């Protein structure tokens, strides 16, 4: 009989385990909320001081955004615009729009650096009062970088106003593509016709 009790215990243990897993699998049946993985709420790496860093989440900020915009090849856009609407006034309007987009980006970056400078100044004064000399030196070096970038930004602003310098690249790139588009239209329509 002891043997039969052994089998009964084994079956009752399996039934208990199955009911427990069923309960965990369907939280609705027991009115318990579902289990949430630990990774969602707990960060293993620890907190970062994001207010003192220039880059957030590996995204480019500041003057890097302007340089990226200036390096965009607008030749393809100019080509496609010439194919769809080969008009000189259309080309001029699009060049003006590209310049205005650059001006908007410059204003955004200028606001970013102005806020950044105010934040650094606050931290410098606050940490000076606390006697944190090394941190103040590090913050001052970041402040110098911001001031250097703001100086370059002012040069780019002047280039936009005068239409010279590195901002001229946007216009030249677009014009080049537009002229290629016009050339392509002429070659396809006129050069293939028999005279």
PDB file of C-alpha atoms in Angstrom:
ATOM      1  CA  UNK A   1       0.000   0.000   0.000  1.00  0.00           C
ATOM      2  CA  UNK A   2       2.906   2.322   0.615  1.00  0.00           C
ATOM      3  CA  UNK A   3       3.754   2.007  -3.037  1.00  0.00           C
ATOM      4  CA  UNK A   4       0.283   3.228  -4.040  1.00  0.00           C
ATOM      5  CA  UNK A   5       0.565   6.194  -1.642  1.00  0.00           C
ATOM      6  CA  UNK A   6       3.878   7.094  -3.270  1.00  0.00           C
ATOM      7  CA  UNK A   7       2.214   7.246  -6.695  1.00  0.00           C
ATOM      8  CA  UNK A   8      -0.696   9.287  -5.302  1.00  0.00           C
ATOM      9  CA  UNK A   9       1.684  11.821  -3.731  1.00  0.00           C
ATOM     10  CA  UNK A  10       3.579  12.136  -7.000  1.00  0.00           C
ATOM     11  CA  UNK A  11       0.342  12.756  -8.915  1.00  0.00           C
ATOM     12  CA  UNK A  12      -0.883  15.316  -6.347  1.00  0.00           C
ATOM     13  CA  UNK A  13       2.486  17.161  -6.506  1.00  0.00           C
ATOM     14  CA  UNK A  14       2.274  17.278 -10.320  1.00  0.00           C
ATOM     15  CA  UNK A  15      -1.286  18.589 -10.104  1.00  0.00           C
ATOM     16  CA  UNK A  16      -0.189  21.311  -7.663  1.00  0.00           C
ATOM     17  CA  UNK A  17       2.680  22.333  -9.957  1.00  0.00           C
ATOM     18  CA  UNK A  18       0.378  22.415 -12.992  1.00  0.00           C
ATOM     19  CA  UNK A  19      -2.191  24.553 -11.171  1.00  0.00           C
ATOM     20  CA  UNK A  20       0.558  26.954 -10.051  1.00  0.00           C
ATOM     21  CA  UNK A  21       1.900  27.378 -13.601  1.00  0.00           C
ATOM     22  CA  UNK A  22      -1.637  27.796 -14.899  1.00  0.00           C
ATOM     23  CA  UNK A  23      -2.250  30.496 -12.322  1.00  0.00           C
ATOM     24  CA  UNK A  24       0.977  32.281 -13.292  1.00  0.00           C
ATOM     25  CA  UNK A  25       0.160  31.959 -16.970  1.00  0.00           C
ATOM     26  CA  UNK A  26      -3.305  33.469 -16.647  1.00  0.00           C
ATOM     27  CA  UNK A  27      -3.254  36.397 -14.227  1.00  0.00           C
ATOM     28  CA  UNK A  28      -6.812  37.294 -15.202  1.00  0.00           C
ATOM     29  CA  UNK A  29      -8.131  34.121 -13.547  1.00  0.00           C
ATOM     30  CA  UNK A  30      -6.572  35.064 -10.193  1.00  0.00           C
ATOM     31  CA  UNK A  31      -7.080  38.850 -10.487  1.00  0.00           C
ATOM     32  CA  UNK A  32      -3.327  39.421 -10.128  1.00  0.00           C
ATOM     33  CA  UNK A  33      -1.380  41.749 -12.411  1.00  0.00           C
ATOM     34  CA  UNK A  34       1.032  40.094 -14.876  1.00  0.00           C
ATOM     35  CA  UNK A  35       4.705  39.855 -13.961  1.00  0.00           C
ATOM     36  CA  UNK A  36       6.845  42.570 -15.510  1.00  0.00           C
ATOM     37  CA  UNK A  37      10.480  41.804 -16.389  1.00  0.00           C
ATOM     38  CA  UNK A  38      13.115  43.394 -14.187  1.00  0.00           C
ATOM     39  CA  UNK A  39      14.858  45.046 -17.174  1.00  0.00           C
ATOM     40  CA  UNK A  40      11.942  47.415 -17.750  1.00  0.00           C
ATOM     41  CA  UNK A  41      12.207  49.140 -14.374  1.00  0.00           C
ATOM     42  CA  UNK A  42      15.775  48.583 -13.209  1.00  0.00           C
ATOM     43  CA  UNK A  43      18.737  50.075 -15.029  1.00  0.00           C
ATOM     44  CA  UNK A  44      21.854  48.002 -14.424  1.00  0.00           C
ATOM     45  CA  UNK A  45      24.372  50.661 -15.506  1.00  0.00           C
ATOM     46  CA  UNK A  46      23.304  53.254 -12.952  1.00  0.00           C
ATOM     47  CA  UNK A  47      22.178  56.823 -13.513  1.00  0.00           C
ATOM     48  CA  UNK A  48      24.016  59.166 -15.823  1.00  0.00           C
ATOM     49  CA  UNK A  49      24.268  62.895 -15.396  1.00  0.00           C
ATOM     50  CA  UNK A  50      22.756  63.898 -18.727  1.00  0.00           C
ATOM     51  CA  UNK A  51      22.628  67.604 -17.981  1.00  0.00           C
ATOM     52  CA  UNK A  52      26.420  67.855 -18.113  1.00  0.00           C
ATOM     53  CA  UNK A  53      26.956  65.903 -21.326  1.00  0.00           C
ATOM     54  CA  UNK A  54      26.951  67.327 -24.820  1.00  0.00           C
ATOM     55  CA  UNK A  55      25.450  64.299 -26.539  1.00  0.00           C
ATOM     56  CA  UNK A  56      22.302  62.509 -25.500  1.00  0.00           C
ATOM     57  CA  UNK A  57      21.687  58.952 -26.669  1.00  0.00           C
ATOM     58  CA  UNK A  58      24.441  59.206 -29.309  1.00  0.00           C
ATOM     59  CA  UNK A  59      22.493  61.853 -31.202  1.00  0.00           C
ATOM     60  CA  UNK A  60      24.311  64.750 -32.748  1.00  0.00           C
ATOM     61  CA  UNK A  61      23.639  68.131 -31.244  1.00  0.00           C
ATOM     62  CA  UNK A  62      24.882  71.648 -31.692  1.00  0.00           C
ATOM     63  CA  UNK A  63      27.135  72.633 -34.528  1.00  0.00           C
ATOM     64  CA  UNK A  64      27.419  69.021 -35.692  1.00  0.00           C
ATOM     65  CA  UNK A  65      23.807  69.263 -36.902  1.00  0.00           C
ATOM     66  CA  UNK A  66      24.687  72.265 -39.038  1.00  0.00           C
ATOM     67  CA  UNK A  67      27.736  70.565 -40.495  1.00  0.00           C
ATOM     68  CA  UNK A  68      25.625  67.509 -41.314  1.00  0.00           C
ATOM     69  CA  UNK A  69      23.075  69.719 -43.070  1.00  0.00           C
ATOM     70  CA  UNK A  70      25.812  71.479 -45.038  1.00  0.00           C
ATOM     71  CA  UNK A  71      27.193  68.124 -46.181  1.00  0.00           C
ATOM     72  CA  UNK A  72      23.863  66.904 -47.560  1.00  0.00           C
ATOM     73  CA  UNK A  73      24.058  66.377 -51.300  1.00  0.00           C
ATOM     74  CA  UNK A  74      21.204  68.481 -52.675  1.00  0.00           C
ATOM     75  CA  UNK A  75      22.212  67.622 -56.216  1.00  0.00           C
ATOM     76  CA  UNK A  76      19.696  64.782 -56.447  1.00  0.00           C
ATOM     77  CA  UNK A  77      16.898  67.026 -55.164  1.00  0.00           C
ATOM     78  CA  UNK A  78      17.827  69.666 -57.727  1.00  0.00           C
ATOM     79  CA  UNK A  79      17.860  67.061 -60.487  1.00  0.00           C
ATOM     80  CA  UNK A  80      14.443  65.688 -59.529  1.00  0.00           C
ATOM     81  CA  UNK A  81      12.989  69.198 -59.222  1.00  0.00           C
ATOM     82  CA  UNK A  82      14.272  70.091 -62.700  1.00  0.00           C
ATOM     83  CA  UNK A  83      12.706  66.953 -64.171  1.00  0.00           C
ATOM     84  CA  UNK A  84       9.319  67.664 -62.583  1.00  0.00           C
ATOM     85  CA  UNK A  85       9.260  71.464 -62.951  1.00  0.00           C
ATOM     86  CA  UNK A  86      12.029  72.967 -65.150  1.00  0.00           C
ATOM     87  CA  UNK A  87      11.436  76.611 -64.301  1.00  0.00           C
ATOM     88  CA  UNK A  88      14.056  79.134 -63.184  1.00  0.00           C
ATOM     89  CA  UNK A  89      11.769  80.772 -60.601  1.00  0.00           C
ATOM     90  CA  UNK A  90      11.055  77.317 -59.131  1.00  0.00           C
ATOM     91  CA  UNK A  91      14.803  76.762 -58.774  1.00  0.00           C
ATOM     92  CA  UNK A  92      15.302  80.109 -57.040  1.00  0.00           C
ATOM     93  CA  UNK A  93      12.400  79.440 -54.656  1.00  0.00           C
ATOM     94  CA  UNK A  94      13.798  76.041 -53.714  1.00  0.00           C
ATOM     95  CA  UNK A  95      17.271  77.452 -53.101  1.00  0.00           C
ATOM     96  CA  UNK A  96      15.727  80.102 -50.840  1.00  0.00           C
ATOM     97  CA  UNK A  97      13.821  77.379 -48.959  1.00  0.00           C
ATOM     98  CA  UNK A  98      17.033  75.407 -48.413  1.00  0.00           C
ATOM     99  CA  UNK A  99      18.736  78.529 -47.081  1.00  0.00           C
ATOM    100  CA  UNK A 100      15.790  79.250 -44.786  1.00  0.00           C
ATOM    101  CA  UNK A 101      15.929  75.675 -43.464  1.00  0.00           C
ATOM    102  CA  UNK A 102      19.594  76.248 -42.688  1.00  0.00           C
ATOM    103  CA  UNK A 103      18.763  79.541 -40.950  1.00  0.00           C
ATOM    104  CA  UNK A 104      16.124  77.790 -38.818  1.00  0.00           C
ATOM    105  CA  UNK A 105      18.636  75.104 -37.879  1.00  0.00           C
ATOM    106  CA  UNK A 106      21.188  77.773 -36.959  1.00  0.00           C
ATOM    107  CA  UNK A 107      18.631  79.483 -34.702  1.00  0.00           C
ATOM    108  CA  UNK A 108      17.821  76.187 -32.975  1.00  0.00           C
ATOM    109  CA  UNK A 109      21.506  75.498 -32.373  1.00  0.00           C
ATOM    110  CA  UNK A 110      22.012  79.050 -31.130  1.00  0.00           C
ATOM    111  CA  UNK A 111      19.201  78.556 -28.580  1.00  0.00           C
ATOM    112  CA  UNK A 112      20.730  75.218 -27.566  1.00  0.00           C
ATOM    113  CA  UNK A 113      24.145  76.793 -26.937  1.00  0.00           C
ATOM    114  CA  UNK A 114      22.648  79.766 -25.088  1.00  0.00           C
ATOM    115  CA  UNK A 115      20.784  77.414 -22.742  1.00  0.00           C
ATOM    116  CA  UNK A 116      23.871  75.258 -22.399  1.00  0.00           C
ATOM    117  CA  UNK A 117      25.989  78.265 -21.472  1.00  0.00           C
ATOM    118  CA  UNK A 118      23.499  79.379 -18.812  1.00  0.00           C
ATOM    119  CA  UNK A 119      23.416  75.863 -17.368  1.00  0.00           C
ATOM    120  CA  UNK A 120      27.205  75.646 -17.267  1.00  0.00           C
ATOM    121  CA  UNK A 121      27.488  79.084 -15.644  1.00  0.00           C
ATOM    122  CA  UNK A 122      25.044  78.020 -12.928  1.00  0.00           C
ATOM    123  CA  UNK A 123      26.944  74.792 -12.248  1.00  0.00           C
ATOM    124  CA  UNK A 124      30.295  76.577 -12.232  1.00  0.00           C
ATOM    125  CA  UNK A 125      29.156  79.134  -9.639  1.00  0.00           C
ATOM    126  CA  UNK A 126      27.392  76.521  -7.541  1.00  0.00           C
ATOM    127  CA  UNK A 127      30.352  74.119  -7.515  1.00  0.00           C
ATOM    128  CA  UNK A 128      32.779  76.967  -6.814  1.00  0.00           C
ATOM    129  CA  UNK A 129      30.865  77.771  -3.640  1.00  0.00           C
ATOM    130  CA  UNK A 130      31.060  74.088  -2.689  1.00  0.00           C
ATOM    131  CA  UNK A 131      34.821  74.051  -3.200  1.00  0.00           C
ATOM    132  CA  UNK A 132      34.884  71.447  -5.988  1.00  0.00           C
ATOM    133  CA  UNK A 133      37.937  72.794  -7.809  1.00  0.00           C
ATOM    134  CA  UNK A 134      38.475  69.900 -10.237  1.00  0.00           C
ATOM    135  CA  UNK A 135      34.829  69.858 -11.286  1.00  0.00           C
ATOM    136  CA  UNK A 136      34.873  73.629 -11.794  1.00  0.00           C
ATOM    137  CA  UNK A 137      37.923  73.275 -14.051  1.00  0.00           C
ATOM    138  CA  UNK A 138      36.158  70.586 -16.086  1.00  0.00           C
ATOM    139  CA  UNK A 139      33.016  72.718 -16.375  1.00  0.00           C
ATOM    140  CA  UNK A 140      35.116  75.700 -17.462  1.00  0.00           C
ATOM    141  CA  UNK A 141      36.695  73.621 -20.219  1.00  0.00           C
ATOM    142  CA  UNK A 142      33.212  72.618 -21.415  1.00  0.00           C
ATOM    143  CA  UNK A 143      32.225  76.292 -21.291  1.00  0.00           C
ATOM    144  CA  UNK A 144      35.196  77.144 -23.530  1.00  0.00           C
ATOM    145  CA  UNK A 145      34.081  74.501 -26.023  1.00  0.00           C
ATOM    146  CA  UNK A 146      30.567  75.998 -26.068  1.00  0.00           C
ATOM    147  CA  UNK A 147      31.977  79.490 -26.597  1.00  0.00           C
ATOM    148  CA  UNK A 148      34.176  78.189 -29.428  1.00  0.00           C
ATOM    149  CA  UNK A 149      31.172  76.551 -31.096  1.00  0.00           C
ATOM    150  CA  UNK A 150      29.142  79.747 -30.672  1.00  0.00           C
ATOM    151  CA  UNK A 151      31.924  81.670 -32.399  1.00  0.00           C
ATOM    152  CA  UNK A 152      31.803  79.256 -35.340  1.00  0.00           C
ATOM    153  CA  UNK A 153      28.022  79.566 -35.333  1.00  0.00           C
ATOM    154  CA  UNK A 154      28.273  83.344 -35.639  1.00  0.00           C
ATOM    155  CA  UNK A 155      30.552  82.852 -38.653  1.00  0.00           C
ATOM    156  CA  UNK A 156      27.958  80.597 -40.253  1.00  0.00           C
ATOM    157  CA  UNK A 157      25.260  83.213 -39.565  1.00  0.00           C
ATOM    158  CA  UNK A 158      27.375  85.808 -41.376  1.00  0.00           C
ATOM    159  CA  UNK A 159      27.900  83.387 -44.264  1.00  0.00           C
ATOM    160  CA  UNK A 160      24.140  82.899 -44.587  1.00  0.00           C
ATOM    161  CA  UNK A 161      23.548  86.660 -44.677  1.00  0.00           C
ATOM    162  CA  UNK A 162      26.258  87.327 -47.267  1.00  0.00           C
ATOM    163  CA  UNK A 163      25.681  84.148 -49.289  1.00  0.00           C
ATOM    164  CA  UNK A 164      29.352  83.159 -49.124  1.00  0.00           C
ATOM    165  CA  UNK A 165      31.521  80.707 -47.236  1.00  0.00           C
ATOM    166  CA  UNK A 166      30.566  77.149 -46.475  1.00  0.00           C
ATOM    167  CA  UNK A 167      26.840  77.864 -46.698  1.00  0.00           C
ATOM    168  CA  UNK A 168      27.267  78.498 -50.427  1.00  0.00           C
ATOM    169  CA  UNK A 169      27.697  74.726 -50.775  1.00  0.00           C
ATOM    170  CA  UNK A 170      23.939  74.169 -50.331  1.00  0.00           C
ATOM    171  CA  UNK A 171      23.142  76.497 -53.225  1.00  0.00           C
ATOM    172  CA  UNK A 172      25.870  75.132 -55.507  1.00  0.00           C
ATOM    173  CA  UNK A 173      24.886  71.536 -54.868  1.00  0.00           C
ATOM    174  CA  UNK A 174      21.230  72.199 -55.677  1.00  0.00           C
ATOM    175  CA  UNK A 175      22.051  74.282 -58.774  1.00  0.00           C
ATOM    176  CA  UNK A 176      24.341  71.586 -60.100  1.00  0.00           C
ATOM    177  CA  UNK A 177      21.588  68.982 -59.844  1.00  0.00           C
ATOM    178  CA  UNK A 178      19.028  71.331 -61.372  1.00  0.00           C
ATOM    179  CA  UNK A 179      21.303  72.013 -64.339  1.00  0.00           C
ATOM    180  CA  UNK A 180      21.885  68.277 -64.795  1.00  0.00           C
ATOM    181  CA  UNK A 181      18.111  67.785 -64.828  1.00  0.00           C
ATOM    182  CA  UNK A 182      17.641  70.487 -67.460  1.00  0.00           C
ATOM    183  CA  UNK A 183      20.431  68.977 -69.520  1.00  0.00           C
ATOM    184  CA  UNK A 184      18.841  65.554 -69.245  1.00  0.00           C
ATOM    185  CA  UNK A 185      15.484  66.906 -70.442  1.00  0.00           C
ATOM    186  CA  UNK A 186      17.131  68.600 -73.432  1.00  0.00           C
ATOM    187  CA  UNK A 187      19.120  65.508 -74.360  1.00  0.00           C
ATOM    188  CA  UNK A 188      16.125  63.216 -74.162  1.00  0.00           C
ATOM    189  CA  UNK A 189      13.818  65.499 -76.155  1.00  0.00           C
ATOM    190  CA  UNK A 190      16.046  67.221 -78.683  1.00  0.00           C
ATOM    191  CA  UNK A 191      19.079  65.026 -79.215  1.00  0.00           C
ATOM    192  CA  UNK A 192      17.131  61.886 -80.065  1.00  0.00           C
ATOM    193  CA  UNK A 193      15.092  63.535 -82.805  1.00  0.00           C
ATOM    194  CA  UNK A 194      16.053  63.155 -86.432  1.00  0.00           C
ATOM    195  CA  UNK A 195      16.695  66.342 -88.345  1.00  0.00           C
TER     196      UNK A 195
END
